[in-house]
Short mmCIF file of C-alpha atoms in Angstrom, two decimals:
data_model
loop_
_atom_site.label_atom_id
_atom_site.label_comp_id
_atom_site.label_asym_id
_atom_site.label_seq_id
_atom_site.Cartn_x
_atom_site.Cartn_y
_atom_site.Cartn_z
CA UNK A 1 0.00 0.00 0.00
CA UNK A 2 2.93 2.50 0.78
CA UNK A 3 4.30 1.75 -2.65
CA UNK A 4 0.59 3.09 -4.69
CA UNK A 5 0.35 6.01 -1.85
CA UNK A 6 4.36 7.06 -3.03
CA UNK A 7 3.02 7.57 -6.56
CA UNK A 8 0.90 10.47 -7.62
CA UNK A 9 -0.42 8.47 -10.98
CA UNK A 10 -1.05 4.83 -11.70
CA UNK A 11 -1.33 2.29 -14.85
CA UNK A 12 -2.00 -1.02 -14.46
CA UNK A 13 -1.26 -3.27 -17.58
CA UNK A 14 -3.59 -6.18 -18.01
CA UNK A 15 -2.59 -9.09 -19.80
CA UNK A 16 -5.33 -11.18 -21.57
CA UNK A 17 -3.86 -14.57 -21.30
CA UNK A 18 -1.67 -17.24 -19.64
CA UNK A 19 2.11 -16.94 -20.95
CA UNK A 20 4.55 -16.07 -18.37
CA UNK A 21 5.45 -12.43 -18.50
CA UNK A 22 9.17 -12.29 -19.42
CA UNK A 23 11.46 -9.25 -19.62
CA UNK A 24 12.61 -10.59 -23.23
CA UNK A 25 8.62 -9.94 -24.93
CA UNK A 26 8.83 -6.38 -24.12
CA UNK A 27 12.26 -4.95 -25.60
CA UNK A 28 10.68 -1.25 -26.00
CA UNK A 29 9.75 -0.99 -22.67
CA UNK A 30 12.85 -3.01 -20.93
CA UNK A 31 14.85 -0.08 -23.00
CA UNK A 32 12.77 2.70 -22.07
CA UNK A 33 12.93 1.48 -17.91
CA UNK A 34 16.61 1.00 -17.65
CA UNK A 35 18.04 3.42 -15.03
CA UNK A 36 14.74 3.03 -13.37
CA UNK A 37 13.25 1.24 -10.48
CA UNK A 38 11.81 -1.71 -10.86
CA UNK A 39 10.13 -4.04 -8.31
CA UNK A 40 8.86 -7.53 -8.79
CA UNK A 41 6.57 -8.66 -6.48
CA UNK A 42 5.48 -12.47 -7.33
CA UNK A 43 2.07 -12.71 -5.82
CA UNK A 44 -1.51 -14.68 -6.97
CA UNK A 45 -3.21 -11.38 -6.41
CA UNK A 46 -3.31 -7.34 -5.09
CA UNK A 47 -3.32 -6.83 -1.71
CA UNK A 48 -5.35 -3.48 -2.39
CA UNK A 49 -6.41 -2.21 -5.72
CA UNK A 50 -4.48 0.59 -6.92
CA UNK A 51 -8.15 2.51 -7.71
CA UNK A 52 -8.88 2.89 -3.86
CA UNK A 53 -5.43 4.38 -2.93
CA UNK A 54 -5.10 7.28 -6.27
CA UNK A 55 -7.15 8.79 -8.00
CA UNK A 56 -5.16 9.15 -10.75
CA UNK A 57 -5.66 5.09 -11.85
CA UNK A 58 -5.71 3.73 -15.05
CA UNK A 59 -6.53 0.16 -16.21
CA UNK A 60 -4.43 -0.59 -20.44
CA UNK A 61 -6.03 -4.20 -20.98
CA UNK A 62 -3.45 -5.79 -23.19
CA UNK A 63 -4.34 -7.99 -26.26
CA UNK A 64 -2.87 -8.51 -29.87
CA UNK A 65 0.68 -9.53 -30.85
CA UNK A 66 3.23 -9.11 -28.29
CA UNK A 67 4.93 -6.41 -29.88
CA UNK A 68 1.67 -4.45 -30.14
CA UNK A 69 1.52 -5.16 -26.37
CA UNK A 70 4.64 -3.59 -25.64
CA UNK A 71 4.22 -0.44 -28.33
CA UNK A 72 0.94 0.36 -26.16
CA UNK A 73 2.81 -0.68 -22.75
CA UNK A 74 5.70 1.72 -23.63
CA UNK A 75 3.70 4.84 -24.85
CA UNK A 76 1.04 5.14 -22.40
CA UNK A 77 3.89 4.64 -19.65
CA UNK A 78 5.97 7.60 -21.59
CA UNK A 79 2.92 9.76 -21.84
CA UNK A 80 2.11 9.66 -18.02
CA UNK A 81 5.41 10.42 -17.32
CA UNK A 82 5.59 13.70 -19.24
CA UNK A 83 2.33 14.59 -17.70
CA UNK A 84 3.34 13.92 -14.15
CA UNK A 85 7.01 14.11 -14.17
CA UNK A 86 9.31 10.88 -13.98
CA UNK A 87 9.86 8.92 -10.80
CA UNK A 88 6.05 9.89 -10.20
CA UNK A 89 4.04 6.94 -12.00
CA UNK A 90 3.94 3.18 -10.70
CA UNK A 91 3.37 0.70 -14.05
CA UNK A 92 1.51 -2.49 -12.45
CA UNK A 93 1.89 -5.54 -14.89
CA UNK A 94 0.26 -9.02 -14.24
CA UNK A 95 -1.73 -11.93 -16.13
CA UNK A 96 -5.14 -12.23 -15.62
CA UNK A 97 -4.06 -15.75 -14.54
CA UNK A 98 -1.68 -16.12 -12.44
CA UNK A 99 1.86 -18.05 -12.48
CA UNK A 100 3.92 -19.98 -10.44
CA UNK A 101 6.35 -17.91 -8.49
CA UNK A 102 9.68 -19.78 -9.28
CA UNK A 103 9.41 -18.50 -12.72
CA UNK A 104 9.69 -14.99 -12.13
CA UNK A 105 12.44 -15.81 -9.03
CA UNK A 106 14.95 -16.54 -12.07
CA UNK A 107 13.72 -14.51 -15.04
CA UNK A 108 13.53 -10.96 -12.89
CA UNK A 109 16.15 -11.61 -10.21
CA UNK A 110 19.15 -9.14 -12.43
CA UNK A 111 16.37 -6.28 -12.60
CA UNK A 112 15.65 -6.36 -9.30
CA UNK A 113 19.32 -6.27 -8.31
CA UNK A 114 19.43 -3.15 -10.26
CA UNK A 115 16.80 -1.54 -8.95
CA UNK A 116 18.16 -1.96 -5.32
CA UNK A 117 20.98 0.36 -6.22
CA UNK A 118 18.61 3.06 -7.73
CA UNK A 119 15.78 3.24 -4.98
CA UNK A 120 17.05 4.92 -2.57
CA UNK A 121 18.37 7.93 -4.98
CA UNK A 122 14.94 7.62 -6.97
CA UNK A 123 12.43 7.54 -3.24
CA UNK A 124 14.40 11.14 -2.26
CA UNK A 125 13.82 12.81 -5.50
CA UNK A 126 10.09 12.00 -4.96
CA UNK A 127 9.47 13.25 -1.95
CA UNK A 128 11.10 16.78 -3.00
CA UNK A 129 9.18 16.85 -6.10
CA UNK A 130 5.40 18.09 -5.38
CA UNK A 131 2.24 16.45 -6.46
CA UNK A 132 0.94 18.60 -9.51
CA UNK A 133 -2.13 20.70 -9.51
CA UNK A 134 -5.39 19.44 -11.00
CA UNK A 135 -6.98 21.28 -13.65
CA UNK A 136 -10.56 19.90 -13.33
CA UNK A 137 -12.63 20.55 -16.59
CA UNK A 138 -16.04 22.69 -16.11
CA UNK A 139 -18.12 19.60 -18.04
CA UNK A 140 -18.22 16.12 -17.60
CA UNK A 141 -17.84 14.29 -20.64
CA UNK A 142 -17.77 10.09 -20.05
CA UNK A 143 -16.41 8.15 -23.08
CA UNK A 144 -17.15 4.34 -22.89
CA UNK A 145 -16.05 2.10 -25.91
CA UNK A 146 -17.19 -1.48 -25.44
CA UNK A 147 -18.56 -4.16 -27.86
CA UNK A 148 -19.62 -3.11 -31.33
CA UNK A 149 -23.05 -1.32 -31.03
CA UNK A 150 -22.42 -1.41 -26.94
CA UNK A 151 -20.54 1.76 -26.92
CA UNK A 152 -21.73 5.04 -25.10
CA UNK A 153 -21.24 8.40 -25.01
CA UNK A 154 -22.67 10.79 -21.77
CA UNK A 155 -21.97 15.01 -21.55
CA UNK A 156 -23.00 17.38 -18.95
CA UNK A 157 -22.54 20.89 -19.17
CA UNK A 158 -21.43 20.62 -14.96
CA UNK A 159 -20.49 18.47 -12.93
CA UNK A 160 -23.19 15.83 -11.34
CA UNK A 161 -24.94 16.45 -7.82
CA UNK A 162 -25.53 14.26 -5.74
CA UNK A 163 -27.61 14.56 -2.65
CA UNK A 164 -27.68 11.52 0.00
CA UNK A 165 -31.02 10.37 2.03
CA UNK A 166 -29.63 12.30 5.40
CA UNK A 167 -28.95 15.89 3.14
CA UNK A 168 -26.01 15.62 2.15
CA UNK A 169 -24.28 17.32 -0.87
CA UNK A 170 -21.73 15.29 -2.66
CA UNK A 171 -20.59 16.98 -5.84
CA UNK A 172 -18.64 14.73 -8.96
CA UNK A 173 -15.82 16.40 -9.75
CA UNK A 174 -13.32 13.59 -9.34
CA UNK A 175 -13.90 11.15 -11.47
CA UNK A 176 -11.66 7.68 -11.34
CA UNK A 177 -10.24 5.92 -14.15
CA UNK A 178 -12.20 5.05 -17.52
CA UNK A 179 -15.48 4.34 -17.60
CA UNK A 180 -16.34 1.22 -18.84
CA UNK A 181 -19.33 -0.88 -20.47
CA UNK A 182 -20.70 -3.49 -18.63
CA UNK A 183 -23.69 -5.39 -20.79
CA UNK A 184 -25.81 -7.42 -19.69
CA UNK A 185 -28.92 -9.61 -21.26
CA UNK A 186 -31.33 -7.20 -20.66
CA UNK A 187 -29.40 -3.51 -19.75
CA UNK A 188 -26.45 -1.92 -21.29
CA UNK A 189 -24.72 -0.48 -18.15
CA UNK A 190 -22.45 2.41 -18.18
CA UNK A 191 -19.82 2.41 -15.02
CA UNK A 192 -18.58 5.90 -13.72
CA UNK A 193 -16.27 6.05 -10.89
CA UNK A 194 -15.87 9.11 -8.59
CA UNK A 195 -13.43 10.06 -5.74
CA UNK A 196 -15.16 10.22 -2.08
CA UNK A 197 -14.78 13.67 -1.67
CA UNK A 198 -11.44 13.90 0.49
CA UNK A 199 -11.16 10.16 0.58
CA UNK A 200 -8.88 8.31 -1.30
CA UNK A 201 -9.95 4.62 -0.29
CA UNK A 202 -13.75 4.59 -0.83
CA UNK A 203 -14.84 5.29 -4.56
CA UNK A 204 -18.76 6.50 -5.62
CA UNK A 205 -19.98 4.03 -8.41
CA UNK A 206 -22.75 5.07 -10.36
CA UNK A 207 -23.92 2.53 -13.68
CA UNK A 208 -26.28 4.12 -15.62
CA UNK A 209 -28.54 0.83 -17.05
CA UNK A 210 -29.83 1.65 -20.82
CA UNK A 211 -32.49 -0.39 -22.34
CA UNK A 212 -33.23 -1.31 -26.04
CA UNK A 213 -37.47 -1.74 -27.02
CA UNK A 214 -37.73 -1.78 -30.34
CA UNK A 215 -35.81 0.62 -32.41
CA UNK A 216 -35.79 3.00 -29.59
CA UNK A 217 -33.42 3.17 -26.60
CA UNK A 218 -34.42 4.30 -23.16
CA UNK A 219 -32.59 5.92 -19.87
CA UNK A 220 -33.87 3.33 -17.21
CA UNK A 221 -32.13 4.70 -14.10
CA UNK A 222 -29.10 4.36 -12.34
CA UNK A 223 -27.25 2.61 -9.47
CA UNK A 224 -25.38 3.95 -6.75
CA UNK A 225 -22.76 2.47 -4.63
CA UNK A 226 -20.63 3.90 -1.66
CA UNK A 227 -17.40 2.20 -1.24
CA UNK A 228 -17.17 -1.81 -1.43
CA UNK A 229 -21.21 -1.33 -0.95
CA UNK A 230 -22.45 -4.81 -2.96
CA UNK A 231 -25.98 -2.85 -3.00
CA UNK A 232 -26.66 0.18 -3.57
CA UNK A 233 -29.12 3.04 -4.48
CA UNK A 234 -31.19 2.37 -7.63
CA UNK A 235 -32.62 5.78 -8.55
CA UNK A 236 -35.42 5.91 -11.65
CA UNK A 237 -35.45 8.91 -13.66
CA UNK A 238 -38.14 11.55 -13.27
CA UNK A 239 -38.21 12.31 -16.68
CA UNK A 240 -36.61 9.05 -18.49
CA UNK A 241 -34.46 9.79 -21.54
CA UNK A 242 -35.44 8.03 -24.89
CA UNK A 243 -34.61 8.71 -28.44
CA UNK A 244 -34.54 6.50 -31.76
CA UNK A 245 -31.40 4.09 -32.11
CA UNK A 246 -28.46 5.82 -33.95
CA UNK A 247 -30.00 9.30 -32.17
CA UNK A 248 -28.69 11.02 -29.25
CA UNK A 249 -30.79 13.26 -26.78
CA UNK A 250 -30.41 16.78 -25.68
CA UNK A 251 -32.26 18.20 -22.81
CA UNK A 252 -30.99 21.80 -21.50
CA UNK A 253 -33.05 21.22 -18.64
CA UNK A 254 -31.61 19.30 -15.48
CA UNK A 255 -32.12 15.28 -15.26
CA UNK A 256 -33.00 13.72 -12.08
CA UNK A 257 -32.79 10.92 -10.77
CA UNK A 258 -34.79 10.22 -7.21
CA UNK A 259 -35.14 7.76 -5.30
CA UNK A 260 -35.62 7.79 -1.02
CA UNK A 261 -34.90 11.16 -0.22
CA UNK A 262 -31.97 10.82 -2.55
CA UNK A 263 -31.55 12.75 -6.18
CA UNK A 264 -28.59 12.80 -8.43
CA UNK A 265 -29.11 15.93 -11.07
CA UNK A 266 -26.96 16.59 -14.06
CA UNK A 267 -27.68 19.63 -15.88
CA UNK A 268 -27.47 20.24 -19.38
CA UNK A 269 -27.06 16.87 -20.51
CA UNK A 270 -26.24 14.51 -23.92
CA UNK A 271 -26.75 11.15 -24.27
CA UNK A 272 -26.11 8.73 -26.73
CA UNK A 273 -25.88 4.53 -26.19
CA UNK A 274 -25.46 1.77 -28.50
CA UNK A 275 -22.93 3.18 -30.54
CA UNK A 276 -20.35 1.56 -32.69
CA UNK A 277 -18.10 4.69 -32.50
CA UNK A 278 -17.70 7.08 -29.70
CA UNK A 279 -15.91 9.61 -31.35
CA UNK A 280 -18.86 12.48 -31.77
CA UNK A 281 -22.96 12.29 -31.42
CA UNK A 282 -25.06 12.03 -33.89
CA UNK A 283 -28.04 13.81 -34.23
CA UNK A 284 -30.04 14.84 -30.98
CA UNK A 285 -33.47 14.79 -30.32
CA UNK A 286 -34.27 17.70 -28.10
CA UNK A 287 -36.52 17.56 -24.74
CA UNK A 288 -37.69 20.39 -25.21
CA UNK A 289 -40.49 20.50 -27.68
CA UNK A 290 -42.35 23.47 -29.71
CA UNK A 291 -44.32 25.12 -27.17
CA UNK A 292 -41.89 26.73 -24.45
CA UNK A 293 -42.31 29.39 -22.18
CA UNK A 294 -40.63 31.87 -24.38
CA UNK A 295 -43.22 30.96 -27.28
CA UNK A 296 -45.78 30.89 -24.97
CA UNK A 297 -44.93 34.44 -24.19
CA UNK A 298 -45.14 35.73 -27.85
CA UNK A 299 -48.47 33.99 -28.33
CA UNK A 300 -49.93 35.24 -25.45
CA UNK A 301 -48.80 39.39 -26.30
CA UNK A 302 -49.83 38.58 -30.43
CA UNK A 303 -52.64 37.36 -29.04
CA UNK A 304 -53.51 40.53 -26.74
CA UNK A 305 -52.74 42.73 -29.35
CA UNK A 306 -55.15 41.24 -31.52
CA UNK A 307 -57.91 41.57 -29.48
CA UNK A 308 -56.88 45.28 -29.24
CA UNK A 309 -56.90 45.32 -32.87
CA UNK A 310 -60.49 43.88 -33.34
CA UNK A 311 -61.73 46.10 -30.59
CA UNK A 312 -60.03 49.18 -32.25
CA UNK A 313 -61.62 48.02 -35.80
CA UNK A 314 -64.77 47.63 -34.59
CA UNK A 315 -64.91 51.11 -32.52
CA UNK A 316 -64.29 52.87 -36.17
CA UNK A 317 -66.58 51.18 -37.93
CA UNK A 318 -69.08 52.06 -35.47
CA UNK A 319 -69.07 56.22 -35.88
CA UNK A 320 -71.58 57.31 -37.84
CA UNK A 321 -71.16 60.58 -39.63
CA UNK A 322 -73.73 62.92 -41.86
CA UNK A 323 -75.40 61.74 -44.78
CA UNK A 324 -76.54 65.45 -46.05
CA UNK A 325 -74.83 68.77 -46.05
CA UNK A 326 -75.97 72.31 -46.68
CA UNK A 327 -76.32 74.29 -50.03
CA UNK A 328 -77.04 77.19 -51.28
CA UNK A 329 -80.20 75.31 -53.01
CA UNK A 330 -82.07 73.54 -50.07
CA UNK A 331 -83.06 74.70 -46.46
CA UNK A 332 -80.99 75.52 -43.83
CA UNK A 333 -80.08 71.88 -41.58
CA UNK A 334 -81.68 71.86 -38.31
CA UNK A 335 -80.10 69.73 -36.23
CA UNK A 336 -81.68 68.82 -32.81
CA UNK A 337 -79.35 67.84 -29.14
CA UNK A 338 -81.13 66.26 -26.95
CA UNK A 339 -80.24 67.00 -23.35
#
């Protein structure tokens, strides 16, 4: 645990099948880490995931050729380091099946030699060097590839709210790792993590469950779970999204979610599931339909003045003016006023 809390980013590199790792598949990467530290630690599984100690956690699941493996291994390692500053991000790699110790007792025992001489050296520099500042974005955009038609795409204007059954105010603005696509055989689920507030243990899960009738696709509600919670808050929508497959929808008004006292709102909001590509949104359909209050308003003062119209119309066309006039040929008019 002291090792993730050291590091002020981490990457954890997934491999998708059962061959031993070995320091001779990944030549890029064994280049680029020379002069670094490296630890092995031969183990079945984490003591604690790396999500619940940063916030700063990302999961690279590794599949292909093995040199496509270590291109993606080696550039996503390089790019975090440029972003937080070398000797700041940990690189976890393991199978998703795990091996026999001996293996990597002999294969990694020269690196980890190495690495003795350089920790010391590399654990001062960290602790001068400072943890850089986060520059959190004013929208919340969540990008989810998955499965071919599977993929989804969710925008907000701000950051979600989210108020708890005993009043509390919990707002999003952290959010942890990628969020991922997690179908099922009746709900496509979309997973967001979020940081605690101030805690860097406990995460916020919220899976947003999207449901397919027809050629339409629907908003059903969403799940929330505190922590290692293994049930959590389901929360319908007031006003449930829905919009013709291939569309996205647009609502400029807030959408809530309530449920027992509790109501997550994200204003401003875009939504778009079962997508095969998650690079823009297609066309929206819009919540808000032809009559709003600002058309409402015009209608109502046309209306107005065209009762003032009629009324005006109808006051000239009632005066009545003289059908005969005086000359110097007839009698002089008489005209009689009655008191």
């Amino acid at each position: 645990m002291r090792i993730y809390g050291e590091q002020t980013a981490i990457v954890v590199f997934n491999n998708q099948d059962s061959v031993p790792l070995s320091s001779g598949i990944f030549p890029r990467l064994r280049k680029m880490l020379e002069g670094q530290t490296t630890l092995v630690l031969p183990q079945d599984f984490l003591d604690v995931h790396p999500d619940y100690i940063s916030n700063e956690t990302q999961v690279l699941t590794l599949q292909g050729p093995w040199s496509e493996r270590d291109a993606q291994m080696t550039e996503t390692f390089a790019r975090l380091q440029d972003i937080y500053g070398a000797g700041r991000v940990l690189g976890v790699l393991g199978n998703s099946v795990s091996q026999s110790q001996p293996y990597y007792e002999t294969e990694w025992t020269r690196v980890r030699r190495q690495a003795k001489d350089v920790t010391t050296t590399s654990a001062t520099t960290e602790d001068v060097q400072e943890k850089p500042a986060r520059n959190l974005q004013k929208y919340a955009l969540y990008n989810a590839t998955g499965p071919p038609g599977k993929a989804a795409l969710l925008y907000s204007s701000g950051w979600p709210e989210l108020r708890w059954p005993d009043g509390t105010v919990t707002v999003l603005d952290s959010p942890v790792g990628e969020p991922t696509i997690k179908p099922t055989r009746l709900y496509t689920i979309l997973v967001v993590r979020f940081a605690d507030g101030d805690n860097t243990r406990d995460k916020i899960t919220l899976e947003f469950s999207f449901k397919q009738s027809g050629s339409w696709w629907s908003a059903v509600g969403v799940e929330i779970r505190r922590g290692l919670e293994t049930t959590g808050l389901n929360m319908p929508a007031l006003d449930p999204p829905a919009a013709v497959l291939g569309r996205a929808f647009h609502c400029s008004l807030p959408l809530i979610y309530e449920a027992d006292d509790a109501r997550l709102t994200f204003p401003d909001i875009r939504i778009q599931p079962f997508m095969e590509s998650t690079e823009k949104f297609a066309d929206a359909f819009d919540c808000i339909g032809f009559t709003t209050v600002p058309i409402w308003s015009g209608l109502m003062v046309t209306g107005l003045m065209l009762v003032v119209l009629f009324v005006s119309i109808c006051m000239i066309m009632d005066i009545k003016t003289m059908d005969r006039f005086e000359n110097n040929r007839s009698k002089q008019l008489t005209i009689t006023v009655y008191e």
